[in-house]
Coordinates of C-alpha atoms and ligand atoms in Angstrom, one line a residue:
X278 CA 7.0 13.0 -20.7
X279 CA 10.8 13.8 -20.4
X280 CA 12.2 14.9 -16.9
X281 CA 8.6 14.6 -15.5
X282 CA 8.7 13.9 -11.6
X283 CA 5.5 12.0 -10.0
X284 CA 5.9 12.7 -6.0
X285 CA 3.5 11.2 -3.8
X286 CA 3.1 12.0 -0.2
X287 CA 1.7 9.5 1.8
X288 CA -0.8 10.3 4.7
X289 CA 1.6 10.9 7.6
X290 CA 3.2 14.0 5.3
X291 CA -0.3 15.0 4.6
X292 CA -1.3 14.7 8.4
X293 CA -1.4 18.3 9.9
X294 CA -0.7 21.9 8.6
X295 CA 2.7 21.7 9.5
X296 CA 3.1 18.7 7.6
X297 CA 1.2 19.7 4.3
X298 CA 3.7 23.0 4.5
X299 CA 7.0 20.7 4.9
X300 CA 5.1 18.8 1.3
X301 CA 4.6 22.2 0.3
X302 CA 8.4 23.3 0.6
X303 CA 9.8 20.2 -1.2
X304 CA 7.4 20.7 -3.8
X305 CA 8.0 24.3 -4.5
X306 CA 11.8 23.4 -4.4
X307 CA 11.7 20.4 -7.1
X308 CA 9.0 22.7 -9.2
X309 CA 12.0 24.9 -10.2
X310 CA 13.6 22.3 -11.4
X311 CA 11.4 20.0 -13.7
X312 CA 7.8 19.3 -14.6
X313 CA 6.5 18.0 -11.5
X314 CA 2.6 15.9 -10.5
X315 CA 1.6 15.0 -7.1
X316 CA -0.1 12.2 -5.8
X317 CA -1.5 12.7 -2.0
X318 CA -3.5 10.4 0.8
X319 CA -5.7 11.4 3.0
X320 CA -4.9 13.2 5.9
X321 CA -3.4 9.9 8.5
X322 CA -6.3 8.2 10.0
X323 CA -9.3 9.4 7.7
X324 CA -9.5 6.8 5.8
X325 CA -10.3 4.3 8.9
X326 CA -12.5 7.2 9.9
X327 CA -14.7 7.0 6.8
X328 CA -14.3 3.4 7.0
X329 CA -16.2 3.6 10.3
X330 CA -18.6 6.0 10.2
X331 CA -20.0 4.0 7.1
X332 CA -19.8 0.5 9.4
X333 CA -22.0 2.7 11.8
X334 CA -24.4 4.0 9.7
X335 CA -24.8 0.4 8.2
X336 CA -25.8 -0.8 11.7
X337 CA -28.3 2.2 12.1
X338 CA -25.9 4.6 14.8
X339 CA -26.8 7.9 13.4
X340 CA -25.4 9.5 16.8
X341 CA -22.2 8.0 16.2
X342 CA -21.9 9.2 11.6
X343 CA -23.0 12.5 13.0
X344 CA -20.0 12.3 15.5
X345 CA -17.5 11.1 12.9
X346 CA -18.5 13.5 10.2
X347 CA -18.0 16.5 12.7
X348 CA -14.5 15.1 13.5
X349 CA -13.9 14.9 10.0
X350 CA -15.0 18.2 9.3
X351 CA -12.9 19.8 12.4
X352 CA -10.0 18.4 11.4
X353 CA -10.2 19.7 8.0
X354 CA -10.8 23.2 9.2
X355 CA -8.5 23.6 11.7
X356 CA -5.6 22.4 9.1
X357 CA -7.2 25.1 6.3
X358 CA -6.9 27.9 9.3
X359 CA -3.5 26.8 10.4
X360 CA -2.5 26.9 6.9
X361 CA -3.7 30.1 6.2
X362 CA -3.7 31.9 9.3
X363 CA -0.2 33.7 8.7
X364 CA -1.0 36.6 5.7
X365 CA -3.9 38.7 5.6
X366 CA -4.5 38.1 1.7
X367 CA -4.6 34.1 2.2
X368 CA -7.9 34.7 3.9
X369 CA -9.1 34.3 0.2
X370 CA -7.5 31.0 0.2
X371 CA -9.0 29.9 3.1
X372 CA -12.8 30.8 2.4
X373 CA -11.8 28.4 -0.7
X374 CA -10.4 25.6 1.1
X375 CA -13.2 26.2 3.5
X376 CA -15.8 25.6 0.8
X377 CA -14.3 22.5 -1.0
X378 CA -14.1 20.8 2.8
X379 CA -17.7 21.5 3.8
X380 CA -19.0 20.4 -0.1
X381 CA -17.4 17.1 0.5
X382 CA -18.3 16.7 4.4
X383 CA -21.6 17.3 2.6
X384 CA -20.9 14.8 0.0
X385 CA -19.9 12.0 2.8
X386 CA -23.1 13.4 4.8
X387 CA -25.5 12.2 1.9
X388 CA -23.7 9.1 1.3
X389 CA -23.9 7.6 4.6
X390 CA -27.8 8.7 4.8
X391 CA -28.2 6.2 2.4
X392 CA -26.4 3.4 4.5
X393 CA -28.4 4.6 7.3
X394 CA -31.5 4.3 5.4
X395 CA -30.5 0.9 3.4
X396 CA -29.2 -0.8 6.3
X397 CA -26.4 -2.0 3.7
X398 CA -23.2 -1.0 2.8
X399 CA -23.1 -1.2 -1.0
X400 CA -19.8 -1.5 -2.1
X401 CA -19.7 1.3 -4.5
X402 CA -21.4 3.6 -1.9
X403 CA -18.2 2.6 0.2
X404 CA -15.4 3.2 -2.4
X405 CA -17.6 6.5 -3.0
X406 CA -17.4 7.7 0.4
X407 CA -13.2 6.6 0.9
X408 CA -12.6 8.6 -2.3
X409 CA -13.5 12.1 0.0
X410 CA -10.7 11.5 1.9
X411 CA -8.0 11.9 -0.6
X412 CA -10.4 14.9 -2.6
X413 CA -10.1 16.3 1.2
X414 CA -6.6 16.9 1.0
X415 CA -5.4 17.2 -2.4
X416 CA -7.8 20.5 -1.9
X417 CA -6.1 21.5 1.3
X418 CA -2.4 21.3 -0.4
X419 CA -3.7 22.5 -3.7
X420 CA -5.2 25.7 -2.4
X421 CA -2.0 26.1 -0.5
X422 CA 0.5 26.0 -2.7
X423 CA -1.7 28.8 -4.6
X424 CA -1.4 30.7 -1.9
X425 CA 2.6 30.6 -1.9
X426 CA 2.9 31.4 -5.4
X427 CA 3.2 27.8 -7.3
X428 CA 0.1 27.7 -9.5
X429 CA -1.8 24.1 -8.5
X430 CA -4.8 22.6 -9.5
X431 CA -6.7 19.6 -7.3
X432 CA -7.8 16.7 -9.7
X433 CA -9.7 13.7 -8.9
X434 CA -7.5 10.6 -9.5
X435 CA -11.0 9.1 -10.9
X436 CA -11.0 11.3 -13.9
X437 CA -7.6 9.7 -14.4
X438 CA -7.6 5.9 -13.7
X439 CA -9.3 4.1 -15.4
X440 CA -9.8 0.8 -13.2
X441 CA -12.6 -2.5 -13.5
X442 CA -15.5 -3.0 -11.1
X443 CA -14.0 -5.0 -8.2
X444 CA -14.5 -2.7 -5.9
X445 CA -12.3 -2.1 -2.5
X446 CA -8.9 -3.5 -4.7
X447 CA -9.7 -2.5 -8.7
X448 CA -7.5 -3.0 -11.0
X449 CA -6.1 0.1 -13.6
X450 CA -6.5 -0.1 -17.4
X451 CA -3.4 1.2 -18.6
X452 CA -4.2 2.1 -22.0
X453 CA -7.4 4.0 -21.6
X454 CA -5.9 5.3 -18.2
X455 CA -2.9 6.8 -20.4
X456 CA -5.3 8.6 -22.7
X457 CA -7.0 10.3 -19.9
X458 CA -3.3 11.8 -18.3
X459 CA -2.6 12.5 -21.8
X460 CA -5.8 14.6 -22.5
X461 CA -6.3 16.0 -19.1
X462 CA -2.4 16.2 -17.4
X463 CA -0.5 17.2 -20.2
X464 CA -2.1 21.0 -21.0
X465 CA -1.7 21.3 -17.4
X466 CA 1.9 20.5 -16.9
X467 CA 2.8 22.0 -20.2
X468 CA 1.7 25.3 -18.6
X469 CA 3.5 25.7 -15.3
X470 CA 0.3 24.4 -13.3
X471 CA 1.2 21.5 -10.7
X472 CA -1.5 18.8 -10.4
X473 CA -2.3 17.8 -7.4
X474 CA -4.0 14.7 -8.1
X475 CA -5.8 12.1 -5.2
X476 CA -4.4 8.8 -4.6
X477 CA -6.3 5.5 -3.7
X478 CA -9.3 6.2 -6.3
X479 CA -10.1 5.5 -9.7
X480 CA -13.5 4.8 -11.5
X481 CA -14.9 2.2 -14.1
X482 CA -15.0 3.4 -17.5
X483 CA -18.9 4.3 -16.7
X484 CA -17.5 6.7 -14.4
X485 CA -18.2 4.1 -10.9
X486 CA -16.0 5.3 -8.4
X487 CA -13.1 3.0 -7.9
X488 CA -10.7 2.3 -4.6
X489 CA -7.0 0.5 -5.7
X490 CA -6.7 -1.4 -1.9
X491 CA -5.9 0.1 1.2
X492 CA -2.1 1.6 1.0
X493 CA -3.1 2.2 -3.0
X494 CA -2.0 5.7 -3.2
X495 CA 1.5 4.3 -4.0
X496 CA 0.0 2.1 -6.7
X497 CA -2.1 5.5 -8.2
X498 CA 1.5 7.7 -8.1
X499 CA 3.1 4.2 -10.2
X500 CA 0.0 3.6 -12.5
X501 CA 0.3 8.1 -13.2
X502 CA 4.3 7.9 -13.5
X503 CA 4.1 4.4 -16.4
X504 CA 1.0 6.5 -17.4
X505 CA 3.1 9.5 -18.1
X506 CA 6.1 7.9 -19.3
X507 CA 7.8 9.6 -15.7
X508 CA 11.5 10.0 -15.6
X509 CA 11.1 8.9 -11.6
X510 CA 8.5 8.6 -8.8
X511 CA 9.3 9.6 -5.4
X512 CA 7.4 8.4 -2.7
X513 CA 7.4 10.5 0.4
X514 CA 6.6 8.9 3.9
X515 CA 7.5 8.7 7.4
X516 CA 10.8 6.7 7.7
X517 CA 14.2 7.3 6.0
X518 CA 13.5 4.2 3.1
X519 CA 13.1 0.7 2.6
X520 CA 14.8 -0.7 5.7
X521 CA 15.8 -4.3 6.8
X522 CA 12.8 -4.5 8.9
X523 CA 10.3 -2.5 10.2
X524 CA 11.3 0.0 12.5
X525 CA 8.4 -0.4 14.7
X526 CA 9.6 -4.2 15.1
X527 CA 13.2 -4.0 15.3
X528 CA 15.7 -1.7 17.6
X529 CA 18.7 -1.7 15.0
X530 CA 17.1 -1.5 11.6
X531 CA 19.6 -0.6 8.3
X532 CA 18.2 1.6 5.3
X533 CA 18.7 -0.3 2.3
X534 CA 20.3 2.3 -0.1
X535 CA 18.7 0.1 -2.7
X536 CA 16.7 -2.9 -4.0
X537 CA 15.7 -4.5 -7.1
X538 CA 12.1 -4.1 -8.2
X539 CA 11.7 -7.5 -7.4
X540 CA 12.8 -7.2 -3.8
X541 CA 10.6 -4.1 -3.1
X542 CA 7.8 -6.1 -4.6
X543 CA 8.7 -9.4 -2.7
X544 CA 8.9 -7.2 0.6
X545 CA 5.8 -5.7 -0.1
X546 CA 3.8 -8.1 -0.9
X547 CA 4.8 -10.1 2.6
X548 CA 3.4 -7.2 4.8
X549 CA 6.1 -4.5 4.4
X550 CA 3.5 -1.4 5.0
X551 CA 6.3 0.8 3.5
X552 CA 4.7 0.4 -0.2
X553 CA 1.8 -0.7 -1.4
X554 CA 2.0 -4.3 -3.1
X555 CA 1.5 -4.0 -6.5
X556 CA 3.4 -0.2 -6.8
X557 CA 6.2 -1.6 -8.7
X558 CA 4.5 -3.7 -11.5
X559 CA 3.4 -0.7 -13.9
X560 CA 7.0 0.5 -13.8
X561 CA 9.1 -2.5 -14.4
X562 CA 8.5 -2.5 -18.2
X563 CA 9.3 1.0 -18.8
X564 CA 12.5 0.8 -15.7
X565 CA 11.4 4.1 -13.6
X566 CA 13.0 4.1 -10.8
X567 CA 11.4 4.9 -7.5
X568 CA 13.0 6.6 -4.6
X569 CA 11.1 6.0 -0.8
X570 CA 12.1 8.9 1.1
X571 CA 11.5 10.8 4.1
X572 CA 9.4 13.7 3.8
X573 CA 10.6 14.3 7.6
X574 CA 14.4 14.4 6.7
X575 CA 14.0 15.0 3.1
X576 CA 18.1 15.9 2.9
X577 CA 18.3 12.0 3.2
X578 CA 19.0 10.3 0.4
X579 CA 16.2 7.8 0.8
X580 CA 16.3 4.0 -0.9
X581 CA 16.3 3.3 -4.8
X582 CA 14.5 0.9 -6.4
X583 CA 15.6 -0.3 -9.3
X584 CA 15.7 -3.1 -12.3
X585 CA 18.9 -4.3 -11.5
X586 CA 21.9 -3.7 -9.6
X587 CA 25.5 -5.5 -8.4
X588 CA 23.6 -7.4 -5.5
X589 CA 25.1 -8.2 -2.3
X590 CA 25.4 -11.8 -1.3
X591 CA 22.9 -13.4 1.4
X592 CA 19.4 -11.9 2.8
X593 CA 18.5 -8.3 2.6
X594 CA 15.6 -7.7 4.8
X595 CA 12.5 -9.7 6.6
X596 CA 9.2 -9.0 6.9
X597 CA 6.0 -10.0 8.8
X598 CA 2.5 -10.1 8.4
X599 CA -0.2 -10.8 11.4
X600 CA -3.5 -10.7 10.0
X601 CA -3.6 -14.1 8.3
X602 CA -5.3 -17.2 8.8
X603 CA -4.1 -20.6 7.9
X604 CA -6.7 -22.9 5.7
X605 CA -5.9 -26.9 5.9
X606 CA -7.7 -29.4 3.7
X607 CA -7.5 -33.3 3.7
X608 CA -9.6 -36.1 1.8
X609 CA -11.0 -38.5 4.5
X610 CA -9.3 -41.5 2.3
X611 CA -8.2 -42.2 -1.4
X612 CA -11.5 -41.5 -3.5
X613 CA -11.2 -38.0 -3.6
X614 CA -7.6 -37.3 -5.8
X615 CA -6.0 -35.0 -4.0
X616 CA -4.4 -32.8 -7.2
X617 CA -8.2 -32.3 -8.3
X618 CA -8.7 -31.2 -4.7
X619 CA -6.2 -28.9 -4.8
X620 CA -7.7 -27.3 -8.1
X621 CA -11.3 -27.2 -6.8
X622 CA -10.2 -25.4 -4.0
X623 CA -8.0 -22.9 -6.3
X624 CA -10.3 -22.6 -8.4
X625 CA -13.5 -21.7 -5.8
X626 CA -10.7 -19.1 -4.5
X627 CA -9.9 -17.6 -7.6
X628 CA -13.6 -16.9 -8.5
X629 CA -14.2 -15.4 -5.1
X630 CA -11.3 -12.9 -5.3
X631 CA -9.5 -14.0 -2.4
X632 CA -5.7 -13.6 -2.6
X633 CA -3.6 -17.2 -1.5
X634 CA -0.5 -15.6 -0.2
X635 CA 1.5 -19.1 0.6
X636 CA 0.4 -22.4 -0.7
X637 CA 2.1 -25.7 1.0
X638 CA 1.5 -29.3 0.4
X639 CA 2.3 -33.1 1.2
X640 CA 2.6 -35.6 -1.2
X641 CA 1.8 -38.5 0.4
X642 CA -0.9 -37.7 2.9
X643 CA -2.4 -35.3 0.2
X644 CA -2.9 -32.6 2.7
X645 CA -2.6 -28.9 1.9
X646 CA -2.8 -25.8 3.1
X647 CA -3.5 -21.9 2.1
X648 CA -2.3 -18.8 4.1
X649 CA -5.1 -15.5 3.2
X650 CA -5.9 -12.9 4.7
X651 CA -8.1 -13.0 8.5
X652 CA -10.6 -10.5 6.4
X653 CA -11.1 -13.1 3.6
X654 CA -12.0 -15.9 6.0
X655 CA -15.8 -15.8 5.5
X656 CA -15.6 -15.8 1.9
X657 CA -12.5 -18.2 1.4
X658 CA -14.9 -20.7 3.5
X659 CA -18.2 -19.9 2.2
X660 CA -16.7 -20.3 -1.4
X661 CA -14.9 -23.5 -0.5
X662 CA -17.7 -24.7 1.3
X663 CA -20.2 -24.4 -1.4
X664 CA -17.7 -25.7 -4.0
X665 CA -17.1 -28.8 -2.1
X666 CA -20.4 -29.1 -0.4
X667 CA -20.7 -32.7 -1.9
X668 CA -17.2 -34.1 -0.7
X669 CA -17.8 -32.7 2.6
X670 CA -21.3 -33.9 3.1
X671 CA -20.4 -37.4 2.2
X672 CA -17.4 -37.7 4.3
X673 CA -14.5 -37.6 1.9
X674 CA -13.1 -34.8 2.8
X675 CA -12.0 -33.9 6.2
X676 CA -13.9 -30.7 7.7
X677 CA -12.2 -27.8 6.5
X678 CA -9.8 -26.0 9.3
X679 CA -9.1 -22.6 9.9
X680 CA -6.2 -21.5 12.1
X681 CA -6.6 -17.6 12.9
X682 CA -3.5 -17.5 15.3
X683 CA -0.4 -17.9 13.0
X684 CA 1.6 -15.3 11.9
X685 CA 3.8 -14.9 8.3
X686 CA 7.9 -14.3 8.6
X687 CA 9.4 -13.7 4.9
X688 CA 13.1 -13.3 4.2
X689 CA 13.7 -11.3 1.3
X690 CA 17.3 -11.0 -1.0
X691 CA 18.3 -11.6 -4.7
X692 CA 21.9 -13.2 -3.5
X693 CA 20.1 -15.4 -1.0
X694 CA 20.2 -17.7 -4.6
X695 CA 23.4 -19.9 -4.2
X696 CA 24.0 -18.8 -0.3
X697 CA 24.1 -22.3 0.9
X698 CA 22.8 -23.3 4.2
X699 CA 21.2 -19.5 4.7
X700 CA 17.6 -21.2 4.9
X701 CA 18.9 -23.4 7.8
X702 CA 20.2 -20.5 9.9
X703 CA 17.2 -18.9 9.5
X704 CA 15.0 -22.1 10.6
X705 CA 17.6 -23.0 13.9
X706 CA 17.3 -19.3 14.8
X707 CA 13.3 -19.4 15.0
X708 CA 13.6 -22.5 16.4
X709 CA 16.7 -21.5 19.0
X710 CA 14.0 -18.7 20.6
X711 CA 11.1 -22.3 21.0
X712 CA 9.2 -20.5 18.6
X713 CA 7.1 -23.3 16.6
X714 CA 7.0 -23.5 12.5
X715 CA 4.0 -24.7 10.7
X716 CA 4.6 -24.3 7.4
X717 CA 7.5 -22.7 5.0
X718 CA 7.2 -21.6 1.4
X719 CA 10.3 -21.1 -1.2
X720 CA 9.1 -20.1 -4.5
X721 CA 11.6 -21.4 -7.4
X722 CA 13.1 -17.8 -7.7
X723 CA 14.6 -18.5 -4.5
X724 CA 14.1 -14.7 -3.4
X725 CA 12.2 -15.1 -0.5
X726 CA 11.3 -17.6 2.2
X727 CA 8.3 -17.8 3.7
X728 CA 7.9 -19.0 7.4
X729 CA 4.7 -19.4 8.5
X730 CA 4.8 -19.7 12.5
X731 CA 2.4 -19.3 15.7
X732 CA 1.1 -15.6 15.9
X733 CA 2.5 -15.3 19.6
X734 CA 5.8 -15.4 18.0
X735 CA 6.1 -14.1 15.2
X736 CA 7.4 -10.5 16.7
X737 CA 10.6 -12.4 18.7
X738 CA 11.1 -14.9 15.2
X739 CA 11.7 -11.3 13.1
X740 CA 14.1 -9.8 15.5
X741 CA 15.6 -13.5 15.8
X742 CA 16.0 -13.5 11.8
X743 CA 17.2 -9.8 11.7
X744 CA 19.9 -10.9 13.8
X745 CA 20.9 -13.8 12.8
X746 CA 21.6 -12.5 9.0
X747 CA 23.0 -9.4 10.3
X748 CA 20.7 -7.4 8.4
X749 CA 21.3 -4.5 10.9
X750 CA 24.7 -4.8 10.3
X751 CA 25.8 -5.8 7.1
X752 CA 23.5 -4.0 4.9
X753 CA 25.3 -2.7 1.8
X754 CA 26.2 0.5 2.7
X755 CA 27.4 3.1 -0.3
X756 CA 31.0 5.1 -0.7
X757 CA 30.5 8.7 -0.4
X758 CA 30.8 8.5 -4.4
X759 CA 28.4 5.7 -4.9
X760 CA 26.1 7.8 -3.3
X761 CA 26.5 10.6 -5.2
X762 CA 26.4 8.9 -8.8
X763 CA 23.1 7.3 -7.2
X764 CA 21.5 10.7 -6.3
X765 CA 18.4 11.8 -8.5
X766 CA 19.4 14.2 -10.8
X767 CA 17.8 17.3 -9.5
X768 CA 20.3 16.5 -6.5
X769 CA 23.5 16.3 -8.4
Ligands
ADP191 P1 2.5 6.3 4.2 O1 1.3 6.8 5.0 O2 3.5 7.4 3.9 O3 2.0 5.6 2.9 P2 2.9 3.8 5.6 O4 2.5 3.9 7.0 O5 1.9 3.2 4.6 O6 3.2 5.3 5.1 O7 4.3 3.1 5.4 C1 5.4 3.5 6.2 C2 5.6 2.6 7.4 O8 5.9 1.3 6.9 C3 6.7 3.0 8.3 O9 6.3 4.0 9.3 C4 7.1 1.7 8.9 O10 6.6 1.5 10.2 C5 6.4 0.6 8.0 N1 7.4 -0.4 7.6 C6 7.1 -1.7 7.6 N2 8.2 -2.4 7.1 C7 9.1 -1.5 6.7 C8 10.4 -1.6 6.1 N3 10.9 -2.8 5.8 N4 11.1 -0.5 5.9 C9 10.5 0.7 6.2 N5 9.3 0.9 6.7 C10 8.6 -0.2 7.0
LIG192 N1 -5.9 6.7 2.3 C1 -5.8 5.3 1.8 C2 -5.6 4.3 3.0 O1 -5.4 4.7 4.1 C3 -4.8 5.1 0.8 C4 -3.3 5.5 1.2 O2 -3.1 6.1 2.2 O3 -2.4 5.1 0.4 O4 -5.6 3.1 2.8
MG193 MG1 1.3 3.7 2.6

């Protein structure tokens, strides 16, 4: 659709009253302006919430799901009478909001009775049960903005995305995903009415409830915007945009104005929480740009992300990653070829949907090793395990090692191609603060580098790196023109 806006807000701009009415105001403001949908998250926190109540009723603590279903429904309440509290004629609006929450505290109620009962946590009870957290608030800001005048309309993201079975990280369909928007967003937006659709969840085609990965509320608002042919997404969250480290790691951090599609994705993909990892893929085809901004400052102008743009030289930003584990593997001696080692292994990994995020290896010794992540662990071993049962019974391959206390570092920046002798910086400045490295990855692109080093210091390596390139510093920093060409159009 022409000058259609997707905005998603993220679950720190969903997190309170205050903050659904800041969503509210931005909303309300762009709605004059062009065809708008939103994407939300739950409310912050509910989704580990859910995630725990169900882990309790799987081990048979009713005390504890009645506990963390009461929270759940507080919290929900006491937002819907903040929100409406002010006006006499939004009581209507509350009673509404007040009836959606206690349907799907119900809802969550009668799932977990069925954990409780089974003793199991069947993984399309669990997607079931994270989906309420997002149908929780898009019901909250939906019935709010009706009660300030902009007509809205809560819709489940599963009557939307189409997505496989793997649930806990599904995978969209795009084409029979694009049908649905077009059937069931178009009349909606063609008649003034602002969806306010959930993030995170879609379903199978035989209408299984689906969940895209934690974080995937970014990935629903990119899968809706290539879905809808968006003119831009804007992703709304709790710091000013993409910056050239996490803020929570690093004292003086730079927002990037902008980054390629491939540097977001890079970034991402090595542990930057700011976006989801696989956000950016539906988009590239059909060049959307995304904007990250700051639903707390939202007169900032944020970061874009872009196809392609005049690149400044050397590395842009680093990222980390803790919750890894390091796998090693090693024939015992010569009968066992280590190249059809290497594919076993791939291949037993591949089948057991468990994501290799860094893959080293030595020639000559024939050793290699695989960085995944910690929660993988018992099915990355179980898998290999069984694959190679043989081998490893008969002594020709070493025992299998698992290193749970390293840590990932990854330097991120189209011009770091052709910046001689950037990689050995970084390397003597990890190495200057006696911080150990265990393994390093360089895929042929040459966009990132990734360092894998001892868990204990990985924090000190980042700020180490961050210095060292000057990312702080010498982030490419926009005239007061540049910025201006660069603004969305609803700000020109
Ligand atoms: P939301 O709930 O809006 O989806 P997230 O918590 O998922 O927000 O992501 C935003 C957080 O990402 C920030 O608060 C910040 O701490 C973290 N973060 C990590 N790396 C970066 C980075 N390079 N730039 C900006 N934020 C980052
Ligand atoms: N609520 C989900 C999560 O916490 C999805 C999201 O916030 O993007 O993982
Ligand atoms: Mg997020």
């Amino acid at each position: 659709m022409k000058s259609l806006l997707v905005m998603k807000f993220g679950g720190t701009s969903m997190g309170s009253a205050d903050r659904i009415r800041a969503a509210a105001a931005i909303i309300a403001k762009e709605q004059k302006k062009r065809a708008l949908i939103i994407v939300v998250s739950a409310m912050s926190e509910i989704t580990d919430l859910l995630f725990e109540t169900l882990r309790r009723a799987e081990v048979g603590d009713r005390a504890a799901v009645d506990s963390s279903l009461h929270n759940l429904l507080t919290r929900h309440r006491e937002a819907s009478d903040d929100l409406f509290r002010r006006t006499e004629s939004a009581s209507k609006f509350r009673d509404a909001a007040y009836q959606a929450v206690e349907a799907l505290v119900c809802e969550c109620h009668r799932i977990a009775n069925g954990i409780l009962m089974l003793g199991e946590r069947p993984p399309r009870s669990v997607d079931e049960a994270l989906a309420i957290g997002e149908r929780l608030s898009s019901a909250l800001l939906a019935h709010y903005l009706d009660s300030i005048g902009v007509d809205s309309c809560a819709v489940n993201g599963s009557d939307l995305i189409v997505t496989d079975a793997v649930f806990g990280n599904a995978s969209p369909q795009m084409e029979p995903t694009r049908k649905r928007c077009l059937e069931r967003l178009v009349p909606l937006v063609a008649k003034g009415t602002v969806p306010v659709i959930t993030g995170f969840n879609g379903a199978t085609v035989d209408g299984y409830l689906t969940t895209l990965g934690r974080g995937g509320s970014d990935f629903s608002a990119s899968i809706l915007a290539a879905a809808m042919d968006a003119e831009e997404l804007w992703i709304w969250t709790d710091v000013d945009g993409i910056m050239t480290a996490d803020p929570r790691l690093v004292d003086d951090v730079a927002v990037l104005d902008q980054v390629s599609y491939a540097e977001a994705a890079e970034l991402a993909y090595n542990g930057a929480k700011i976006l989801h990892p696989r956000t950016l893929a539906p988009l590239v085809q059909k060049h959307i740009p995304v904007w990250s901004k700051n639903s707390f400052a939202p007169e900032k102008p944020g970061t874009k992300i872009v196809s392609h743009f005049d690149e400044p030289r050397g590395a842009r930003a680093v990222t980390s990653m803790s919750n890894i584990a390091l796998i090693s593997m090693e024939p015992a001696n010569a009968v066992l070829g280590g190249t059809r080692l290497m594919a076993r292994a791939l291949d037993a990994l591949a089948l057991a949907n468990v994501e290799i995020l860094v893959f080293t290896s030595s020639s000559y010794r024939q050793t290699f090793c695989l960085l995944i992540r910690k929660h993988d662990v018992p099915t990355a071993l179980e898998a290999l395990e069984a694959n190679l049962s043989l081998e490893l019974a008969h002594g020709y391959l070493k025992p299998i090692d698992v290193d749970e206390n390293v840590g990932l570092l990854a330097v991120v920046g189209e011009g770091m191609r052709g910046t001689p002798g950037l990689a050995g910086r970084v390397f003597t400045a990890i190495s200057r603060e006696n911080i150990n490295i265990i393994a390093i990855a360089q895929g042929s692109s040459e966009l990132t580098i990734g360092i894998v080093v001892r868990r204990d210091g990985l924090e000190r390596a980042v700020r180490a790196v961050h210095a060292e390139c000057q990312l702080g510093k010498t982030a490419h920093r926009m005239e007061p023109e540049e910025i201006t060409a660069h603004q969305h159009p609803g700000a020109r």
